[in-house]
Tab-separated table of C-alpha atoms in Angstrom:
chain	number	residue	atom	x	y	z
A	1	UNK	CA	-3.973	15.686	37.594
A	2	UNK	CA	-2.547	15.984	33.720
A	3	UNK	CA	-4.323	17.856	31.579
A	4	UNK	CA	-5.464	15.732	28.629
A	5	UNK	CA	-3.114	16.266	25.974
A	6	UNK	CA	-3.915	18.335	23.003
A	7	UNK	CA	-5.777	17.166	19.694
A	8	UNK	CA	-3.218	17.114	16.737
A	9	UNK	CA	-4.151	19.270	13.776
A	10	UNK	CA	-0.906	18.556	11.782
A	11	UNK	CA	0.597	15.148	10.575
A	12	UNK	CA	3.388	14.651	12.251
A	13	UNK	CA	5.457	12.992	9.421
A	14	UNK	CA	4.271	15.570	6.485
A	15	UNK	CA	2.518	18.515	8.135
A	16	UNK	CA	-0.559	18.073	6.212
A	17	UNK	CA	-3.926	19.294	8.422
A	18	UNK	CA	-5.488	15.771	9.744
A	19	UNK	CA	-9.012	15.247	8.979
A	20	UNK	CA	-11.910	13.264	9.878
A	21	UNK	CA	-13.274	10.391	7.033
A	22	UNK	CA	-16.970	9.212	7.010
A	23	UNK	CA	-17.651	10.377	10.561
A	24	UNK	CA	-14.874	8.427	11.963
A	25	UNK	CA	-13.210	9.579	15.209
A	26	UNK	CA	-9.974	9.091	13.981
A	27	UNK	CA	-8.075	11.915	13.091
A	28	UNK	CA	-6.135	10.668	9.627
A	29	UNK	CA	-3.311	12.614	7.589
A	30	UNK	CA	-4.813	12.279	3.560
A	31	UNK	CA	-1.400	13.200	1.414
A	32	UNK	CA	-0.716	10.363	-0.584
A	33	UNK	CA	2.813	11.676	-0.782
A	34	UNK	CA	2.935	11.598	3.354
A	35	UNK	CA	6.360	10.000	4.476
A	36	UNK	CA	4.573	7.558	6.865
A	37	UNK	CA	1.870	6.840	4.814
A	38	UNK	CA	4.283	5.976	1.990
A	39	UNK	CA	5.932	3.725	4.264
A	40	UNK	CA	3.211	1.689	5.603
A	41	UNK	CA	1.725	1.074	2.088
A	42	UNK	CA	4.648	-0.132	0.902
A	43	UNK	CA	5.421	-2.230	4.174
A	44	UNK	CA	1.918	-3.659	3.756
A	45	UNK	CA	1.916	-5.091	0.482
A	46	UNK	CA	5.020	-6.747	0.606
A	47	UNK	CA	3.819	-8.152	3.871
A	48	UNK	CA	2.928	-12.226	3.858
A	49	UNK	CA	-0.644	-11.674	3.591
A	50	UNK	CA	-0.486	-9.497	0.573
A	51	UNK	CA	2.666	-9.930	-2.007
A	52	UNK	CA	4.511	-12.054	0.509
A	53	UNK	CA	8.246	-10.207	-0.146
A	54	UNK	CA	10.629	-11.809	2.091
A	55	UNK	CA	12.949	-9.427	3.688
A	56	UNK	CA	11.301	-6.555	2.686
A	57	UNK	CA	10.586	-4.516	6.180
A	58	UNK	CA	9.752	-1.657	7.570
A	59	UNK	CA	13.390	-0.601	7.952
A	60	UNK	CA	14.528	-1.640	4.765
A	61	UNK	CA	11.508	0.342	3.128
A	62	UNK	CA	12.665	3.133	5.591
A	63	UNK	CA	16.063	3.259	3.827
A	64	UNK	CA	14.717	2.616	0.155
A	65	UNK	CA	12.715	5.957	0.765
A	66	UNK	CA	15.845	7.762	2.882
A	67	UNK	CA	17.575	7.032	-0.026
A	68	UNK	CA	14.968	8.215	-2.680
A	69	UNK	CA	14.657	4.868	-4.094
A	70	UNK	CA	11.342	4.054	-4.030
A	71	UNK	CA	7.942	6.266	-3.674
A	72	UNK	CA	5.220	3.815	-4.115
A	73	UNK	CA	4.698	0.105	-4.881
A	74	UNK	CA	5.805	0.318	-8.534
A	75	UNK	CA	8.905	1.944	-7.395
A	76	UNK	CA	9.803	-1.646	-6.027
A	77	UNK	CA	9.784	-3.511	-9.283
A	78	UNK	CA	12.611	-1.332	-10.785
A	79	UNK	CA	15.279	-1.728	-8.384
A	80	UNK	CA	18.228	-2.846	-9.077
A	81	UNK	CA	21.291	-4.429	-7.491
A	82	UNK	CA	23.132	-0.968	-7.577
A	83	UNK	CA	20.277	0.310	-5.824
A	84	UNK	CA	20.308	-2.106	-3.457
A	85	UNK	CA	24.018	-1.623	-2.715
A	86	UNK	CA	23.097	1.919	-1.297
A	87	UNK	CA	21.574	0.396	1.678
A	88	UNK	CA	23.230	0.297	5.007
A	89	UNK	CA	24.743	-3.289	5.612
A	90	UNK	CA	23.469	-4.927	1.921
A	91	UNK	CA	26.057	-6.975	0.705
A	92	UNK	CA	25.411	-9.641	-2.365
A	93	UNK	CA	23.735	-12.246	-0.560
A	94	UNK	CA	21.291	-9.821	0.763
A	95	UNK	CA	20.819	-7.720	-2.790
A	96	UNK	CA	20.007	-11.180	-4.304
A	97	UNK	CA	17.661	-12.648	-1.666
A	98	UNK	CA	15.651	-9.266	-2.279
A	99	UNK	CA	15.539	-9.080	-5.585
A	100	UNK	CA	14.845	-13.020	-6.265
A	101	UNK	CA	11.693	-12.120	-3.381
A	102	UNK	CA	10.437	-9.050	-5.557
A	103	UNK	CA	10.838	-10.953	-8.680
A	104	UNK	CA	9.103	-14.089	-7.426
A	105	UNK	CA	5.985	-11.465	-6.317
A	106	UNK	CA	5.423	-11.282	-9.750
A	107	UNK	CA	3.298	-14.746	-9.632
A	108	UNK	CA	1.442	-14.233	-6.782
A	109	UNK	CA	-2.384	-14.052	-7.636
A	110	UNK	CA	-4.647	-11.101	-8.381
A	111	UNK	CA	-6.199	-11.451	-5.034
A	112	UNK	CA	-2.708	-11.109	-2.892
A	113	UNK	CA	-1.947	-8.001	-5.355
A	114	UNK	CA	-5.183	-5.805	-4.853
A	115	UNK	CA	-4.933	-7.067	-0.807
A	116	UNK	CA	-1.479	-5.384	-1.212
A	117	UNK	CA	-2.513	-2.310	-2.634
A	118	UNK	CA	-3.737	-1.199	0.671
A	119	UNK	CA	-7.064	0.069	-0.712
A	120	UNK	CA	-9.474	1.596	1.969
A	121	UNK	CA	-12.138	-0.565	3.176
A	122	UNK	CA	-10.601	-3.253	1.115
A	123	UNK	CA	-9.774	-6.465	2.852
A	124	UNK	CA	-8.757	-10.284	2.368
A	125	UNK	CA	-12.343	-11.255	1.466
A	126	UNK	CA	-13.134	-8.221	-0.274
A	127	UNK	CA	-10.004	-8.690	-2.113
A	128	UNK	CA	-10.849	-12.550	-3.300
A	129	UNK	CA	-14.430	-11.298	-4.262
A	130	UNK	CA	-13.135	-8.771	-6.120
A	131	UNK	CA	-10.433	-10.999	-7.943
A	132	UNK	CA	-12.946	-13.657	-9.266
A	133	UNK	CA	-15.612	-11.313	-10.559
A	134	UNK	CA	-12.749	-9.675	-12.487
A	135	UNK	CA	-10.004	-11.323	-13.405
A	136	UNK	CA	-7.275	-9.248	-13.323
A	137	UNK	CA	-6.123	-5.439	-11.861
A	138	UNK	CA	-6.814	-4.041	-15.322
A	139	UNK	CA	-10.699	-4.788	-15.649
A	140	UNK	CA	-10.812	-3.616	-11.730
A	141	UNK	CA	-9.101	-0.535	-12.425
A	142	UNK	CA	-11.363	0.588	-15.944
A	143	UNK	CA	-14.680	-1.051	-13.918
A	144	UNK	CA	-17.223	1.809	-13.334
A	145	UNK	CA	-18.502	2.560	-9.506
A	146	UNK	CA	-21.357	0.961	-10.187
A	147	UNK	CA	-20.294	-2.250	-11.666
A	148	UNK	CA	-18.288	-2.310	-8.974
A	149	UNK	CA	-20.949	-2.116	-6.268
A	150	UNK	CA	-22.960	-4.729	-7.855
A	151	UNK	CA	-20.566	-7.581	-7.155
A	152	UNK	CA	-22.248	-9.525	-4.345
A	153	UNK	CA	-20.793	-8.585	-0.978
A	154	UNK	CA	-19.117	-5.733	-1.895
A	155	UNK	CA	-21.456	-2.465	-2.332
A	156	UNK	CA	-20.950	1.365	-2.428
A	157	UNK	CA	-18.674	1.894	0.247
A	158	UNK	CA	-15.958	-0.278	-1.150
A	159	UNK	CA	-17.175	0.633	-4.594
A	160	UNK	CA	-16.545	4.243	-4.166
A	161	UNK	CA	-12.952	3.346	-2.138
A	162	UNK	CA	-11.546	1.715	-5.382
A	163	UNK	CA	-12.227	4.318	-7.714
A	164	UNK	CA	-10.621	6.960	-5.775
A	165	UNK	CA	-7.819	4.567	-5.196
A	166	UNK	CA	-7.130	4.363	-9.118
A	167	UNK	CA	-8.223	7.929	-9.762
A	168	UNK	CA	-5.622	8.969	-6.805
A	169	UNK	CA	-2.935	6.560	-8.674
């Protein structure tokens, strides 16, 4: 017989002391600055449920952050095609097929963009509720808790997700 393995106290991408959320039983690492936590954001809203940015993967993102390029999801709409050029077998075709995906982002509707911000709690429905009461990230980003909450289908837990989201941003 194995003994069970231990319970991890540190992330092991950033070092930061995991915690348990909301009774969960799920040990989670909570630094927004967190290496791997970085990279899954980032891998998640350009994913083809959310922003839909062809070509931009989990290794790619893994070199844009090697390579201090990028360090959250805002990061990715100032590259450029020197920046590009750092990364391990990016030639021209491959620098322009990224940055024509990024740039095309741009139109993709509200609903895609706050699905791709990767905010707790916060899925595909939740994410299309939010969009039409709204309008637009701005008047979700100044709404108060409460206003918030009171969209139908949404309530405090989601409520109280978002505003630490764009208090944390």
């Amino acid at each position: 017989d194995t003994p069970p393995a231990p319970i991890p106290e540190a992330c092991p991408s950033c070092g930061q002391k995991l915690v348990h959320l909301d009774d969960e039983v799920a040990l989670r690492c909570i630094n927004p600055m967190c290496p791997a936590q970085v990279q899954e954001q980032l891998t998640h809203f350009a994913s083809r449920n959310a922003m839909n940015i062809d070509g931009l993967g989990p290794k790619i993102v893994a070199q844009l952050q090697a390579k201090h390029l990028v360090k959250d999801v805002a990061d990715l709409y100032h590259l450029t095609a020197a920046d590009l050029a750092k990364l391990d077998k990016f030639k021209e075709k491959s620098i322009n097929n990224l940055l024509s995906a990024i740039n095309n982002s741009r139109q993709n509707s509200v609903e895609r963009l706050i699905f791709g911000l990767g905010i707790r709690h916060v899925g595909g429905k939740a994410a299309r509720i939010l969009a039409e009461h709204f309008g637009d990230l701005d008047h979700l980003m100044t709404a108060s808790q409460e206003a918030i909450a009171d969209v139908p289908n949404i309530g405090p837990t989601i409520a109280e997700a978002i505003v630490t989201y764009f208090k944390a941003a």
